[in-house]
mmCIF file of C-alpha atoms and ligand atoms in Angstrom:
data_model
loop_
_atom_site.group_PDB
_atom_site.id
_atom_site.type_symbol
_atom_site.label_atom_id
_atom_site.label_comp_id
_atom_site.label_asym_id
_atom_site.label_seq_id
_atom_site.Cartn_x
_atom_site.Cartn_y
_atom_site.Cartn_z
ATOM 1 C CA UNK A 1 30.254 68.527 107.231
ATOM 2 C CA UNK A 2 33.534 68.183 107.847
ATOM 3 C CA UNK A 3 32.958 70.788 111.097
ATOM 4 C CA UNK A 4 29.192 70.781 112.301
ATOM 5 C CA UNK A 5 28.391 71.866 115.601
ATOM 6 C CA UNK A 6 24.763 71.368 117.029
ATOM 7 C CA UNK A 7 22.525 73.385 119.612
ATOM 8 C CA UNK A 8 26.380 74.667 121.644
ATOM 9 C CA UNK A 9 24.845 76.642 124.206
ATOM 10 C CA UNK A 10 27.801 78.784 126.330
ATOM 11 C CA UNK A 11 27.387 80.756 129.586
ATOM 12 C CA UNK A 12 29.689 82.300 132.126
ATOM 13 C CA UNK A 13 28.320 82.766 135.454
ATOM 14 C CA UNK A 14 24.533 83.302 134.106
ATOM 15 C CA UNK A 15 25.518 85.484 130.798
ATOM 16 C CA UNK A 16 24.881 83.449 127.696
ATOM 17 C CA UNK A 17 27.524 84.064 125.456
ATOM 18 C CA UNK A 18 26.533 81.316 122.782
ATOM 19 C CA UNK A 19 22.696 80.431 122.874
ATOM 20 C CA UNK A 20 22.080 76.918 120.844
ATOM 21 C CA UNK A 21 24.731 77.747 118.241
ATOM 22 C CA UNK A 22 24.130 75.254 114.867
ATOM 23 C CA UNK A 23 26.897 75.614 112.744
ATOM 24 C CA UNK A 24 28.943 73.519 109.779
ATOM 25 C CA UNK A 25 32.380 74.101 107.843
ATOM 26 C CA UNK A 26 32.163 71.649 104.658
ATOM 27 C CA UNK A 27 34.747 70.160 103.703
ATOM 28 C CA UNK A 28 37.148 71.990 101.334
ATOM 29 C CA UNK A 29 35.242 75.218 101.700
ATOM 30 C CA UNK A 30 36.607 78.682 102.927
ATOM 31 C CA UNK A 31 34.228 79.752 105.188
ATOM 32 C CA UNK A 32 33.667 83.349 107.650
ATOM 33 C CA UNK A 33 32.342 83.887 110.679
ATOM 34 C CA UNK A 34 31.231 87.593 111.038
ATOM 35 C CA UNK A 35 29.230 89.541 112.938
ATOM 36 C CA UNK A 36 29.171 92.649 115.130
ATOM 37 C CA UNK A 37 31.588 93.448 118.719
ATOM 38 C CA UNK A 38 30.906 90.949 121.361
ATOM 39 C CA UNK A 39 28.779 88.411 119.228
ATOM 40 C CA UNK A 40 30.246 85.244 120.426
ATOM 41 C CA UNK A 41 33.290 84.349 117.573
ATOM 42 C CA UNK A 42 36.047 84.008 119.136
ATOM 43 C CA UNK A 43 34.254 82.061 121.782
ATOM 44 C CA UNK A 44 32.681 79.725 119.250
ATOM 45 C CA UNK A 45 36.729 79.114 117.737
ATOM 46 C CA UNK A 46 37.553 78.862 121.643
ATOM 47 C CA UNK A 47 34.615 76.038 121.702
ATOM 48 C CA UNK A 48 35.624 74.604 119.017
ATOM 49 C CA UNK A 49 39.001 74.281 119.970
ATOM 50 C CA UNK A 50 38.795 72.598 123.701
ATOM 51 C CA UNK A 51 39.818 76.251 125.200
ATOM 52 C CA UNK A 52 35.805 76.388 126.828
ATOM 53 C CA UNK A 53 33.422 74.296 127.557
ATOM 54 C CA UNK A 54 30.007 74.609 126.026
ATOM 55 C CA UNK A 55 27.151 73.313 128.876
ATOM 56 C CA UNK A 56 24.820 72.187 126.128
ATOM 57 C CA UNK A 57 25.006 71.087 122.452
ATOM 58 C CA UNK A 58 27.803 68.293 120.025
ATOM 59 C CA UNK A 59 30.695 69.168 118.069
ATOM 60 C CA UNK A 60 31.651 66.563 115.642
ATOM 61 C CA UNK A 61 34.974 66.521 113.341
ATOM 62 C CA UNK A 62 35.279 64.158 110.611
ATOM 63 C CA UNK A 63 32.651 62.026 112.209
ATOM 64 C CA UNK A 64 33.850 62.147 115.472
ATOM 65 C CA UNK A 65 32.392 63.792 118.669
ATOM 66 C CA UNK A 66 35.367 66.495 119.957
ATOM 67 C CA UNK A 67 33.052 68.624 122.124
ATOM 68 C CA UNK A 68 34.996 69.095 125.580
ATOM 69 C CA UNK A 69 38.266 67.116 124.235
ATOM 70 C CA UNK A 70 41.291 69.141 125.876
ATOM 71 C CA UNK A 71 43.006 71.604 123.177
ATOM 72 C CA UNK A 72 46.060 69.574 122.126
ATOM 73 C CA UNK A 73 43.489 66.389 121.387
ATOM 74 C CA UNK A 74 41.586 68.683 118.850
ATOM 75 C CA UNK A 75 44.786 69.854 117.118
ATOM 76 C CA UNK A 76 45.864 66.640 116.737
ATOM 77 C CA UNK A 77 42.150 65.316 115.747
ATOM 78 C CA UNK A 78 43.003 67.899 112.354
ATOM 79 C CA UNK A 79 42.262 71.678 113.729
ATOM 80 C CA UNK A 80 44.783 74.311 113.776
ATOM 81 C CA UNK A 81 43.766 77.950 114.846
ATOM 82 C CA UNK A 82 45.702 81.431 114.769
ATOM 83 C CA UNK A 83 44.727 84.240 117.523
ATOM 84 C CA UNK A 84 43.365 87.505 117.016
ATOM 85 C CA UNK A 85 46.406 88.716 118.362
ATOM 86 C CA UNK A 86 49.737 87.357 117.493
ATOM 87 C CA UNK A 87 51.567 84.914 119.954
ATOM 88 C CA UNK A 88 54.911 84.423 119.140
ATOM 89 C CA UNK A 89 57.657 83.330 121.351
ATOM 90 C CA UNK A 90 60.020 86.138 121.414
ATOM 91 C CA UNK A 91 63.050 84.696 122.562
ATOM 92 C CA UNK A 92 62.810 82.492 119.737
ATOM 93 C CA UNK A 93 63.820 82.536 116.050
ATOM 94 C CA UNK A 94 60.892 81.941 113.460
ATOM 95 C CA UNK A 95 61.999 78.052 112.225
ATOM 96 C CA UNK A 96 61.516 77.333 116.253
ATOM 97 C CA UNK A 97 58.442 78.756 116.889
ATOM 98 C CA UNK A 98 56.803 76.641 113.819
ATOM 99 C CA UNK A 99 59.007 73.731 114.886
ATOM 100 C CA UNK A 100 57.329 74.341 118.793
ATOM 101 C CA UNK A 101 53.675 73.993 117.223
ATOM 102 C CA UNK A 102 54.436 70.974 116.159
ATOM 103 C CA UNK A 103 54.827 69.151 119.528
ATOM 104 C CA UNK A 104 51.133 68.124 119.870
ATOM 105 C CA UNK A 105 52.371 65.446 116.881
ATOM 106 C CA UNK A 106 55.780 63.941 118.470
ATOM 107 C CA UNK A 107 55.267 60.441 119.096
ATOM 108 C CA UNK A 108 58.532 59.674 120.809
ATOM 109 C CA UNK A 109 58.302 61.365 124.265
ATOM 110 C CA UNK A 110 60.859 62.722 126.808
ATOM 111 C CA UNK A 111 62.706 58.856 126.962
ATOM 112 C CA UNK A 112 63.304 58.864 123.359
ATOM 113 C CA UNK A 113 64.413 62.023 123.718
ATOM 114 C CA UNK A 114 66.920 61.997 126.318
ATOM 115 C CA UNK A 115 68.669 58.469 124.964
ATOM 116 C CA UNK A 116 68.094 60.385 121.787
ATOM 117 C CA UNK A 117 66.679 57.003 120.246
ATOM 118 C CA UNK A 118 67.145 56.493 116.556
ATOM 119 C CA UNK A 119 62.920 57.151 116.228
ATOM 120 C CA UNK A 120 63.355 60.387 117.946
ATOM 121 C CA UNK A 121 66.419 61.268 115.613
ATOM 122 C CA UNK A 122 64.175 60.859 112.511
ATOM 123 C CA UNK A 123 60.977 62.451 114.187
ATOM 124 C CA UNK A 124 63.180 65.549 114.981
ATOM 125 C CA UNK A 125 64.432 65.587 110.891
ATOM 126 C CA UNK A 126 60.690 65.493 110.056
ATOM 127 C CA UNK A 127 59.536 68.200 112.347
ATOM 128 C CA UNK A 128 62.793 70.446 110.712
ATOM 129 C CA UNK A 129 61.702 69.219 107.618
ATOM 130 C CA UNK A 130 57.874 69.913 107.789
ATOM 131 C CA UNK A 131 59.103 73.219 109.583
ATOM 132 C CA UNK A 132 61.164 74.397 106.488
ATOM 133 C CA UNK A 133 58.488 73.742 103.903
ATOM 134 C CA UNK A 134 55.742 75.355 105.977
ATOM 135 C CA UNK A 135 57.877 78.564 106.329
ATOM 136 C CA UNK A 136 58.710 78.104 102.595
ATOM 137 C CA UNK A 137 54.627 77.927 101.530
ATOM 138 C CA UNK A 138 53.943 80.988 103.349
ATOM 139 C CA UNK A 139 56.734 82.691 101.800
ATOM 140 C CA UNK A 140 59.256 83.602 104.268
ATOM 141 C CA UNK A 141 61.763 80.840 104.601
ATOM 142 C CA UNK A 142 64.140 83.716 104.169
ATOM 143 C CA UNK A 143 63.396 84.931 107.113
ATOM 144 C CA UNK A 144 63.843 81.607 109.321
ATOM 145 C CA UNK A 145 67.071 82.702 111.555
ATOM 146 C CA UNK A 146 65.505 85.941 112.602
ATOM 147 C CA UNK A 147 63.961 86.123 116.040
ATOM 148 C CA UNK A 148 60.390 85.941 115.366
ATOM 149 C CA UNK A 149 59.494 89.438 117.267
ATOM 150 C CA UNK A 150 61.915 91.055 114.592
ATOM 151 C CA UNK A 151 60.531 90.286 111.579
ATOM 152 C CA UNK A 152 57.517 93.393 110.399
ATOM 153 C CA UNK A 153 53.624 92.692 111.883
ATOM 154 C CA UNK A 154 52.551 90.684 108.322
ATOM 155 C CA UNK A 155 55.378 88.522 108.327
ATOM 156 C CA UNK A 156 54.780 87.531 112.128
ATOM 157 C CA UNK A 157 51.274 86.701 111.333
ATOM 158 C CA UNK A 158 52.403 84.329 108.220
ATOM 159 C CA UNK A 159 54.956 82.504 111.043
ATOM 160 C CA UNK A 160 51.445 81.362 112.872
ATOM 161 C CA UNK A 161 50.091 80.407 109.789
ATOM 162 C CA UNK A 162 53.222 78.132 109.090
ATOM 163 C CA UNK A 163 52.823 77.049 112.573
ATOM 164 C CA UNK A 164 49.506 75.849 112.643
ATOM 165 C CA UNK A 165 49.982 74.755 108.799
ATOM 166 C CA UNK A 166 52.913 71.987 110.794
ATOM 167 C CA UNK A 167 50.458 70.898 112.746
ATOM 168 C CA UNK A 168 48.975 69.357 109.088
ATOM 169 C CA UNK A 169 45.285 70.119 109.827
ATOM 170 C CA UNK A 170 42.488 69.532 108.011
ATOM 171 C CA UNK A 171 40.548 72.802 109.301
ATOM 172 C CA UNK A 172 42.284 75.574 109.541
ATOM 173 C CA UNK A 173 40.601 78.733 111.776
ATOM 174 C CA UNK A 174 41.911 81.647 111.855
ATOM 175 C CA UNK A 175 41.243 84.315 114.135
ATOM 176 C CA UNK A 176 41.040 88.173 112.401
ATOM 177 C CA UNK A 177 44.245 87.120 110.092
ATOM 178 C CA UNK A 178 44.045 90.826 108.433
ATOM 179 C CA UNK A 179 44.032 92.742 111.672
ATOM 180 C CA UNK A 180 46.850 95.449 111.130
ATOM 181 C CA UNK A 181 47.552 94.495 107.249
ATOM 182 C CA UNK A 182 48.139 96.870 104.979
ATOM 183 C CA UNK A 183 46.367 96.840 101.440
ATOM 184 C CA UNK A 184 48.648 94.803 99.933
ATOM 185 C CA UNK A 185 49.106 92.754 102.240
ATOM 186 C CA UNK A 186 45.718 91.818 102.739
ATOM 187 C CA UNK A 187 45.789 91.067 98.680
ATOM 188 C CA UNK A 188 48.370 88.697 99.383
ATOM 189 C CA UNK A 189 46.615 87.135 102.936
ATOM 190 C CA UNK A 190 43.188 86.271 100.070
ATOM 191 C CA UNK A 191 45.928 84.481 98.115
ATOM 192 C CA UNK A 192 47.554 82.306 100.721
ATOM 193 C CA UNK A 193 43.983 81.604 102.173
ATOM 194 C CA UNK A 194 43.238 79.986 98.697
ATOM 195 C CA UNK A 195 46.737 78.040 97.908
ATOM 196 C CA UNK A 196 46.001 76.397 101.888
ATOM 197 C CA UNK A 197 42.624 75.306 100.330
ATOM 198 C CA UNK A 198 43.710 74.488 96.712
ATOM 199 C CA UNK A 199 47.413 73.053 97.028
ATOM 200 C CA UNK A 200 46.930 71.848 100.494
ATOM 201 C CA UNK A 201 43.430 70.923 100.574
ATOM 202 C CA UNK A 202 42.750 72.548 103.931
ATOM 203 C CA UNK A 203 39.344 73.695 104.887
ATOM 204 C CA UNK A 204 39.612 77.601 106.123
ATOM 205 C CA UNK A 205 37.205 79.022 108.566
ATOM 206 C CA UNK A 206 37.775 82.745 109.301
ATOM 207 C CA UNK A 207 36.765 85.356 111.800
ATOM 208 C CA UNK A 208 37.285 88.768 109.943
ATOM 209 C CA UNK A 209 35.895 92.214 110.370
ATOM 210 C CA UNK A 210 37.624 93.477 107.747
ATOM 211 C CA UNK A 211 33.768 93.072 104.457
ATOM 212 C CA UNK A 212 35.675 94.069 101.595
ATOM 213 C CA UNK A 213 38.445 90.910 102.061
ATOM 214 C CA UNK A 214 35.341 88.722 103.979
ATOM 215 C CA UNK A 215 33.488 88.974 100.465
ATOM 216 C CA UNK A 216 36.515 88.598 98.082
ATOM 217 C CA UNK A 217 37.597 85.462 99.611
ATOM 218 C CA UNK A 218 34.414 83.196 101.077
ATOM 219 C CA UNK A 219 32.240 81.117 99.835
ATOM 220 C CA UNK A 220 29.908 80.659 102.672
ATOM 221 C CA UNK A 221 29.312 83.019 105.803
ATOM 222 C CA UNK A 222 27.662 82.922 108.730
ATOM 223 C CA UNK A 223 26.496 85.756 110.894
ATOM 224 C CA UNK A 224 26.535 85.593 114.643
ATOM 225 C CA UNK A 225 24.689 88.358 116.558
ATOM 226 C CA UNK A 226 24.305 88.606 120.692
ATOM 227 C CA UNK A 227 25.393 84.649 120.578
ATOM 228 C CA UNK A 228 22.988 83.538 118.304
ATOM 229 C CA UNK A 229 23.306 82.409 114.526
ATOM 230 C CA UNK A 230 21.212 84.776 112.700
ATOM 231 C CA UNK A 231 21.733 83.854 108.741
ATOM 232 C CA UNK A 232 24.115 82.185 106.698
ATOM 233 C CA UNK A 233 24.906 82.256 103.078
ATOM 234 C CA UNK A 234 26.254 83.392 99.628
ATOM 235 C CA UNK A 235 28.161 86.444 100.150
ATOM 236 C CA UNK A 236 25.852 87.881 97.772
ATOM 237 C CA UNK A 237 23.215 86.927 99.821
ATOM 238 C CA UNK A 238 24.715 87.568 103.415
ATOM 239 C CA UNK A 239 25.188 91.349 101.665
ATOM 240 C CA UNK A 240 21.474 91.749 100.712
ATOM 241 C CA UNK A 241 20.024 90.467 104.113
ATOM 242 C CA UNK A 242 18.961 92.680 105.971
ATOM 243 C CA UNK A 243 18.850 90.790 109.651
ATOM 244 C CA UNK A 244 22.846 91.831 108.644
ATOM 245 C CA UNK A 245 22.453 95.297 108.270
ATOM 246 C CA UNK A 246 20.549 95.543 111.466
ATOM 247 C CA UNK A 247 23.051 93.541 113.116
ATOM 248 C CA UNK A 248 25.784 96.158 112.202
ATOM 249 C CA UNK A 249 23.544 99.265 113.188
ATOM 250 C CA UNK A 250 25.260 100.668 115.549
ATOM 251 C CA UNK A 251 28.520 99.646 114.972
ATOM 252 C CA UNK A 252 31.143 102.056 113.307
ATOM 253 C CA UNK A 253 31.897 102.569 109.641
ATOM 254 C CA UNK A 254 34.213 100.262 108.767
ATOM 255 C CA UNK A 255 31.841 97.235 110.280
ATOM 256 C CA UNK A 256 29.314 98.764 108.368
ATOM 257 C CA UNK A 257 30.728 99.102 104.973
ATOM 258 C CA UNK A 258 29.377 95.584 103.900
ATOM 259 C CA UNK A 259 29.687 96.265 100.229
HETATM 260 N N1 ATP B 1 36.252 83.567 129.681
HETATM 261 C C1 ATP B 1 35.041 84.271 129.777
HETATM 262 N N2 ATP B 1 34.538 84.584 130.683
HETATM 263 C C2 ATP B 1 33.690 85.611 130.916
HETATM 264 N N3 ATP B 1 33.118 86.283 129.451
HETATM 265 C C3 ATP B 1 33.369 85.975 128.501
HETATM 266 C C4 ATP B 1 34.463 85.431 128.299
HETATM 267 N N4 ATP B 1 34.777 84.484 126.805
HETATM 268 C C5 ATP B 1 34.074 85.725 126.385
HETATM 269 N N5 ATP B 1 33.029 86.400 127.399
HETATM 270 C C6 ATP B 1 32.131 87.119 126.971
HETATM 271 O O1 ATP B 1 31.614 86.575 126.052
HETATM 272 C C7 ATP B 1 30.953 87.233 124.905
HETATM 273 C C8 ATP B 1 31.781 87.476 123.536
HETATM 274 O O2 ATP B 1 32.492 87.405 123.399
HETATM 275 P P1 ATP B 1 33.596 87.475 122.014
HETATM 276 O O3 ATP B 1 35.138 87.371 122.524
HETATM 277 O O4 ATP B 1 33.395 85.936 121.839
HETATM 278 O O5 ATP B 1 33.173 87.942 120.980
HETATM 279 P P2 ATP B 1 33.607 88.340 119.322
HETATM 280 O O6 ATP B 1 32.377 88.446 118.809
HETATM 281 O O7 ATP B 1 34.876 87.596 119.004
HETATM 282 O O8 ATP B 1 33.872 90.061 119.354
HETATM 283 P P3 ATP B 1 34.769 91.001 118.545
HETATM 284 O O9 ATP B 1 35.103 90.812 117.734
HETATM 285 O O10 ATP B 1 35.042 92.232 119.434
HETATM 286 O O11 ATP B 1 36.636 89.991 118.982
HETATM 287 C C9 ATP B 1 31.463 88.853 125.718
HETATM 288 O O12 ATP B 1 30.671 89.591 126.079
HETATM 289 C C10 ATP B 1 32.702 88.335 126.406
HETATM 290 O O13 ATP B 1 32.632 89.504 127.338
#
């Protein structure tokens, strides 16, 4: 397993949000975490990426323990993410937004920047080239000089994906990447997720409510309900699992449409 969580327990003021969760992502896979609203999916992402500190349990990534590491350390170790709501620097161009994401990788530091050492200049060039390459990969290179917030919403989501890819992750976490996209943008998103895995060798873990997209793109699905991992399996297994249907009862129609 590329990522392995064992018995992760997270609570806030006595409220258990994740309850002894065991969960893994295989290297080279496209995996999805589903579950009703409030099940704990984003909290699980926040725990993996070091934003939340679990009270118990272990997390290993690529063989190394990462639990309780700071978020920037986790990024440097090879886990990148996007957020449920688009988070871009409003006053920056598309290209600058992607370049900003690479600062976790820089080596020369502030002194190098002030003195403009050759190592610093080489690093700046590398950041620029990588950012441009990632923008080309997600298909919005032509828009690199525009203010990020002036882009169509679907393209803003791509800026976030490019920014995450620029950190050269081994694992990419996407929190509800299809939210707010129209039907044709969703088809393009499926294709992009597959290319991220196939062409860049990056494993992908999504949180997603759009079940039609989930069933098409996922190789493995894990289901969280009230902080517990209730089942996992292939899309076919999950669609036919009565525990999953039970967990979703009471949710709105969109979430019930498991087929
Ligand atoms: N920082 C926090 N402090 C207190 N409670 C929190 C915190 N973060 C999450 N929670 C609680 O954890 C529970 C799970 O929330 P979480 O956002 O992880 O669910 P989710 O499955 O991602 O839901 P959704 O699908 O609606 O995004 C909720 O009851 C939420 O209020």
